Coordinates of N, CA and C in Angstrom, one line a residue:
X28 N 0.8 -1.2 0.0 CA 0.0 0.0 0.0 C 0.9 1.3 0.0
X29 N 1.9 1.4 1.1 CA 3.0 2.5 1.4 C 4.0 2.5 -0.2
X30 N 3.7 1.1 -1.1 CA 4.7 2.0 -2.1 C 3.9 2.6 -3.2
X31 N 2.8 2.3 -3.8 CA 1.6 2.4 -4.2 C 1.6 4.0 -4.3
X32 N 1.3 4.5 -3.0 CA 1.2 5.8 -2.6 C 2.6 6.5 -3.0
X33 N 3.7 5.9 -2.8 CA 5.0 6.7 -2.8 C 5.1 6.9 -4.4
X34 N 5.3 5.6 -5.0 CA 5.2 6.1 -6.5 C 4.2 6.7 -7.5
X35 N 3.1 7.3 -7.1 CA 2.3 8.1 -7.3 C 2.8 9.6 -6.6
X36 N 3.1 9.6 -5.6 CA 3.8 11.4 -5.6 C 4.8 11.4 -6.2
X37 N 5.4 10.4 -6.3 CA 7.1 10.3 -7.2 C 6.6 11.1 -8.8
X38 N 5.6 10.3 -9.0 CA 5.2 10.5 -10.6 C 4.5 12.0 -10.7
X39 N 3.6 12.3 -9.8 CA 3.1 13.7 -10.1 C 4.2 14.8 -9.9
X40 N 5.3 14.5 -9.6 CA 6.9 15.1 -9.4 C 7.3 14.9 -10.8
X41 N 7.0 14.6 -11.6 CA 7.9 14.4 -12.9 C 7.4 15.4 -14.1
X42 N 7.8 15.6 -14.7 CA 7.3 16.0 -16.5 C 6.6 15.0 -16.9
X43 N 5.6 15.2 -17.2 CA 5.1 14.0 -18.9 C 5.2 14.5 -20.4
X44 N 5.0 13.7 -20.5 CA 5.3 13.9 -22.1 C 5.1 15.0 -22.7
X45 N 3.4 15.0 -23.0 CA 2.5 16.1 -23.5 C 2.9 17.7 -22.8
X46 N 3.0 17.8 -21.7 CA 3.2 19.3 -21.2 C 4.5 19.3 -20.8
X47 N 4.9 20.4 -20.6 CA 6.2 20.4 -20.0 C 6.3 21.0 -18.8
X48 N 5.2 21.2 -18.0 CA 5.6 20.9 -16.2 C 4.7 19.9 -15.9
X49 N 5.6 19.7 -14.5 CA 4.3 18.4 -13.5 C 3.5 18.9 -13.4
X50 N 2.7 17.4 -13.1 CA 1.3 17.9 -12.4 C 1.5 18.9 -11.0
X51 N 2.4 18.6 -9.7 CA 2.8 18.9 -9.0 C 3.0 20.6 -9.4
X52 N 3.4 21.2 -10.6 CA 3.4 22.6 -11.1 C 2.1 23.3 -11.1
X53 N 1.7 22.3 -12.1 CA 0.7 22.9 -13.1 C -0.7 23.0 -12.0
X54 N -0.7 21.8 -10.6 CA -1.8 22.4 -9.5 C -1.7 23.5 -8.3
X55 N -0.1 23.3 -7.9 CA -0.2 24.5 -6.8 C 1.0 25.8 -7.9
X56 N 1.0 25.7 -8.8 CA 1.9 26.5 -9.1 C 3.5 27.2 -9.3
X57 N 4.0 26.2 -8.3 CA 5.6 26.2 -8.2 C 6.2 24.7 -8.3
X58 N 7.4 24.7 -8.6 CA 8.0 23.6 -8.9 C 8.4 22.8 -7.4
X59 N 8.0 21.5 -7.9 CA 8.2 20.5 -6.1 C 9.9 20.5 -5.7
X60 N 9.6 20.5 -4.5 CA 10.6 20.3 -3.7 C 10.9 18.8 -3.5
X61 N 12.1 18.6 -4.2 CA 12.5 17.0 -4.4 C 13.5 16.7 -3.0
X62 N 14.1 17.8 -2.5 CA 15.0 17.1 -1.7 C 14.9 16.2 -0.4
X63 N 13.4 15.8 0.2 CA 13.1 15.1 0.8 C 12.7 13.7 0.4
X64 N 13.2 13.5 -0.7 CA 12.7 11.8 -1.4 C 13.9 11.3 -1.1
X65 N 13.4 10.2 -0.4 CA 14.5 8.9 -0.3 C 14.1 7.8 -1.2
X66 N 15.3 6.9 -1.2 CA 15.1 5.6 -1.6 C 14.2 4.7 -0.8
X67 N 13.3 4.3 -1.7 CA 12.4 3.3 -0.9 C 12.6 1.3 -1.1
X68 N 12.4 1.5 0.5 CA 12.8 0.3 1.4 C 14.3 0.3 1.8
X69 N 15.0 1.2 1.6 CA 16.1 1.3 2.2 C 16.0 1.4 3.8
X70 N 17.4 1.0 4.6 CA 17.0 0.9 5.9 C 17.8 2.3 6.4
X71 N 17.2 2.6 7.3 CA 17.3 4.0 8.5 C 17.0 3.5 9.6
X72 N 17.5 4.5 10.0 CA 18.4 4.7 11.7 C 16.7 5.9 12.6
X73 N 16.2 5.3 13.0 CA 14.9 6.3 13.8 C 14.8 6.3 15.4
X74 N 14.6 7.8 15.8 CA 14.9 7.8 17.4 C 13.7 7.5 18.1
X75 N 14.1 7.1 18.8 CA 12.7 6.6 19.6 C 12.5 6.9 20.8
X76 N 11.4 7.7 21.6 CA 11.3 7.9 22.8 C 11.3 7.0 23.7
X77 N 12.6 6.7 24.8 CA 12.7 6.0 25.4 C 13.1 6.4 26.7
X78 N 12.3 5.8 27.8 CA 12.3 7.0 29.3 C 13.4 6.0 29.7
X79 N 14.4 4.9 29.6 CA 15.4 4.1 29.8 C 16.4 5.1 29.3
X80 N 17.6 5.0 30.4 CA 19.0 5.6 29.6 C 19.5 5.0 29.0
X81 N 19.3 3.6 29.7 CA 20.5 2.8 29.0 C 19.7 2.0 27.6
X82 N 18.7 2.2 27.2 CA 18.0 2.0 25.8 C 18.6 2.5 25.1
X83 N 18.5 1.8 24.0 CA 19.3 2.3 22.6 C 18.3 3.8 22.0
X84 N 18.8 4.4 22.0 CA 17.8 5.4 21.7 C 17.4 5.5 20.1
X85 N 18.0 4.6 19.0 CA 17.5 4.9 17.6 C 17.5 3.3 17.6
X86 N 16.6 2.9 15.9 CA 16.3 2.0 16.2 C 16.1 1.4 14.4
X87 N 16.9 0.5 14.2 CA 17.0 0.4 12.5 C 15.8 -0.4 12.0
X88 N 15.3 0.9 11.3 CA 13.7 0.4 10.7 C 13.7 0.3 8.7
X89 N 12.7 0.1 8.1 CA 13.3 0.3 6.7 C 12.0 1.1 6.5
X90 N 12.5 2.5 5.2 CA 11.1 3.4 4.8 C 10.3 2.8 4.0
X91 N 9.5 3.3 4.4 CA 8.1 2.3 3.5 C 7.5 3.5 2.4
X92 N 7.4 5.3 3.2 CA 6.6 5.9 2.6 C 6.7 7.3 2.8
X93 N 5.8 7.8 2.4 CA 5.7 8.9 3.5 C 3.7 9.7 3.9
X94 N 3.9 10.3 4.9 CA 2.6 10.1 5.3 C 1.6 11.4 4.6
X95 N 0.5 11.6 4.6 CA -0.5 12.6 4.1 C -0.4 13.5 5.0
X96 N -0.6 13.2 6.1 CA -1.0 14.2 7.1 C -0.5 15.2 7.7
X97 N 0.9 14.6 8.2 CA 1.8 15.4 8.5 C 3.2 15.4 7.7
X98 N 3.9 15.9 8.4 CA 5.5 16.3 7.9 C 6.5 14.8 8.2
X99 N 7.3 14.4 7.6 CA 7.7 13.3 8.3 C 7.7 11.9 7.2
X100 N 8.1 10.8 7.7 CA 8.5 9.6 6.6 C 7.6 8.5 7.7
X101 N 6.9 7.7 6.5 CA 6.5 6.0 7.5 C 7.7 4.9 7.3
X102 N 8.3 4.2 8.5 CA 9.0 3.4 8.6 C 8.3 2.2 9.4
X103 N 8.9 1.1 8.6 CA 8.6 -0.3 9.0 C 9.5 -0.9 10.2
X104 N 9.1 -1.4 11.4 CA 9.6 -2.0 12.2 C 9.6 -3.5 12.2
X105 N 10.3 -3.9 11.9 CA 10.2 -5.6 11.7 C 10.2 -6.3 12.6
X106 N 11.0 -5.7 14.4 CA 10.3 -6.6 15.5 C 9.3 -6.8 16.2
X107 N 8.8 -5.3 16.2 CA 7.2 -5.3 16.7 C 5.8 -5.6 15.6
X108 N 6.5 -5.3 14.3 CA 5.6 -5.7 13.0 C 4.6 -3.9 13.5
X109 N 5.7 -3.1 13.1 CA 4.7 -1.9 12.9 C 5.2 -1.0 11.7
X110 N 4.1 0.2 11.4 CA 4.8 1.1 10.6 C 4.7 2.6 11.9
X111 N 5.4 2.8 11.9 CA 6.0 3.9 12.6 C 6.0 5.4 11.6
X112 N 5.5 6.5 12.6 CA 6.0 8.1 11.5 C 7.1 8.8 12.3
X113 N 8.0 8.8 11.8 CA 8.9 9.6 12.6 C 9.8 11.0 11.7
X114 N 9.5 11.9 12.1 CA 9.6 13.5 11.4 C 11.3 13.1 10.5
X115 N 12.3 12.6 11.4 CA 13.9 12.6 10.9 C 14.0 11.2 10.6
X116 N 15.1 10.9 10.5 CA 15.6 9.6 10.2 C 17.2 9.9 9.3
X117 N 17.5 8.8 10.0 CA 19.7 8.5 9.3 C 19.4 7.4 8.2
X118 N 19.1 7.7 6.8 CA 19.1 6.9 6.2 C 20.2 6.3 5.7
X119 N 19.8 5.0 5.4 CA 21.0 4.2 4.7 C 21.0 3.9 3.3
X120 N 21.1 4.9 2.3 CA 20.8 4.4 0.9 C 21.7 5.0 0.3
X121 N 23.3 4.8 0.8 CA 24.6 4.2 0.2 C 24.9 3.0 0.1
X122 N 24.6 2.5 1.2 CA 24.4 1.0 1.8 C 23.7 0.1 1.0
X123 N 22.4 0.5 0.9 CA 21.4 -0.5 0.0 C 22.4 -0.3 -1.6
X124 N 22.9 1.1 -1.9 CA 23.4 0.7 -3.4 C 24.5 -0.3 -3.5
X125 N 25.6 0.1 -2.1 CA 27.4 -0.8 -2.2 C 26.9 -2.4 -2.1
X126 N 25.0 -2.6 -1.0 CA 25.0 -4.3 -1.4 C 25.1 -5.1 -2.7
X127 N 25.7 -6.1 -3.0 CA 25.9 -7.1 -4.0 C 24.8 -7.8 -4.5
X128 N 23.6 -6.9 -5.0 CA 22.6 -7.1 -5.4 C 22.5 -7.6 -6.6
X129 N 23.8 -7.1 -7.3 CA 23.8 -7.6 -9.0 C 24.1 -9.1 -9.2
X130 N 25.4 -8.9 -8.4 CA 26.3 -10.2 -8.4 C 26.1 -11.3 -7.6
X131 N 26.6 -12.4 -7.8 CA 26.2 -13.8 -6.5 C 27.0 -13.3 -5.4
X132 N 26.9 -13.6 -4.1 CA 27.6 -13.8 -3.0 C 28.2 -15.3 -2.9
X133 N 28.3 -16.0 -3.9 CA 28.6 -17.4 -4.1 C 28.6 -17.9 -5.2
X134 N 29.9 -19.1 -5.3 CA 29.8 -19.8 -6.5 C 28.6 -21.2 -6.8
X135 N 28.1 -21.1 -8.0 CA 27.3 -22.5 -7.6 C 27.7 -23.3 -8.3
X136 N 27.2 -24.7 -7.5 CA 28.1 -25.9 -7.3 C 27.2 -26.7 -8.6
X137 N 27.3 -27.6 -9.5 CA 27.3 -28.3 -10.5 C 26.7 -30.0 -9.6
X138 N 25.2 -29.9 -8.9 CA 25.1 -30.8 -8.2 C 23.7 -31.9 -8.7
X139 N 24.0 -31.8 -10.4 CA 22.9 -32.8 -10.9 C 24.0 -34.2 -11.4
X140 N 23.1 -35.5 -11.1 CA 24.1 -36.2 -11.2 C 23.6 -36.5 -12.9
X141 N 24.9 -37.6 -13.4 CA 24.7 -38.2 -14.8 C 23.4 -38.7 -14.8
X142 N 22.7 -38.5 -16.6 CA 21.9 -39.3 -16.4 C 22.1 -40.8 -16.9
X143 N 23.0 -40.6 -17.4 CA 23.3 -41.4 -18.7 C 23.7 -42.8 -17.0
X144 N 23.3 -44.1 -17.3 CA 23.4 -45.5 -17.0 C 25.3 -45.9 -17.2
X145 N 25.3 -46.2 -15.9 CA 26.9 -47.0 -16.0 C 27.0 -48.2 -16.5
X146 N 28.2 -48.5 -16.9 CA 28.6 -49.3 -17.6 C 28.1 -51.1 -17.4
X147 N 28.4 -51.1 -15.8 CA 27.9 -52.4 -14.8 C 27.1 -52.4 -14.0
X148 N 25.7 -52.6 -14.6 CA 24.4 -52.3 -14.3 C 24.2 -53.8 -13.4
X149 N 24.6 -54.6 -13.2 CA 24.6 -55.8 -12.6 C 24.7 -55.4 -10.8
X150 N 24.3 -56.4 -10.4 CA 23.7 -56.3 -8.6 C 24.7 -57.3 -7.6
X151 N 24.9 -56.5 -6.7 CA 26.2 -57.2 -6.4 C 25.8 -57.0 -5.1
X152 N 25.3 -58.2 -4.6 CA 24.8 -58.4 -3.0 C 25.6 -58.2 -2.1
X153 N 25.2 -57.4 -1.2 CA 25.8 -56.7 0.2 C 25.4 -57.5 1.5
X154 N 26.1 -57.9 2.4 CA 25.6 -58.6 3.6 C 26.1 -57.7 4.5
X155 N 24.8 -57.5 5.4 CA 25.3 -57.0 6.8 C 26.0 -57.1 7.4
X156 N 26.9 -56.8 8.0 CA 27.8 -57.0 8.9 C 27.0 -57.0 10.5
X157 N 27.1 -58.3 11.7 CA 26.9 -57.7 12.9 C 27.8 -56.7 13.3
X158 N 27.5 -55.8 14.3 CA 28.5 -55.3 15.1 C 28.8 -55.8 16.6
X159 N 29.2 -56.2 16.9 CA 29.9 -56.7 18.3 C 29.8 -55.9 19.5
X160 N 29.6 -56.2 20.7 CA 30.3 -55.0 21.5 C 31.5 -54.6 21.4
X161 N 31.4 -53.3 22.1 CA 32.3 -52.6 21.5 C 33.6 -52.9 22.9
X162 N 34.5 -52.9 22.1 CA 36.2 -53.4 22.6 C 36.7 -52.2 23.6
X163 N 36.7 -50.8 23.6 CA 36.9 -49.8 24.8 C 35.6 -49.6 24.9
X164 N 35.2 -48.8 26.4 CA 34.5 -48.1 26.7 C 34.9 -46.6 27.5
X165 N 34.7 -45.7 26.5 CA 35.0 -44.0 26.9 C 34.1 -43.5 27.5
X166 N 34.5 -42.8 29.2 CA 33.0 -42.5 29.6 C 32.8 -41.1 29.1
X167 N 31.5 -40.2 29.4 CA 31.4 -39.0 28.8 C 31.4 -38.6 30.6
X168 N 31.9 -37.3 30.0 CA 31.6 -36.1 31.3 C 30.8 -35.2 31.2

């Protein structure tokens, strides 16, 4: 829903084709103010009122949005399972670009076997072996 919303003001922020200002111009008049757009789902750093001293006082959430009503960004909390509005935030969206999103973090391994039938398809009976008691006994501690 939160990106739905985001890329819909992203887009009334743009030129289209046919006219040559945004919608964003062309309804209140002046050109939008872009420098509060962040990358979305990137993770940030958000303070949190906490009447503990020794609480961590910020708390790594990822942006989801930003809100209608007031001034401010919606951030996702992943341990409590909430969205959160908090006015500031330390975003991380150098971070989300230097991750290795393009490339593997690993090589992959070649783990299908032949299909093709070996040579000595023939059955070659296996007998159980007993096992005996066993000859030391190691205690555990």
């Amino acid at each position: 829903f939160f990106f739905l919303e985001s890329a819909v003001r992203i887009l009334n922020m743009v030129p289209t084709k046919n006219v040559d200002k945004t919608p964003y111009e062309i309804w209140h008049g002046k050109v939008p103010n872009l420098s509060y757009l962040n990358v979305w789902g990137c993770e940030a750093y958000v303070k949190r009122d906490s009447a503990d001293k020794l609480q961590q006082r910020s708390v790594k959430c990822i942006f989801v949005g930003y809100p209608k009503e007031t001034m401010g960004y919606y951030f996702y909390f992943p341990p409590e399972n909430k969205v959160i509005v908090a006015r500031y935030g330390d975003f991380l969206e150098r971070d989300l670009i230097s991750q290795k999103f393009s490339g593997r973090d690993y090589d992959l391994e070649d783990d299908h076997m032949d299909t093709l039938p070996s040579e000595n398809t023939s059955e070659i009976p296996v007998e159980p072996k007993s096992l005996g008691p066993p000859s030391k006994l190691i205690p555990i501690r």
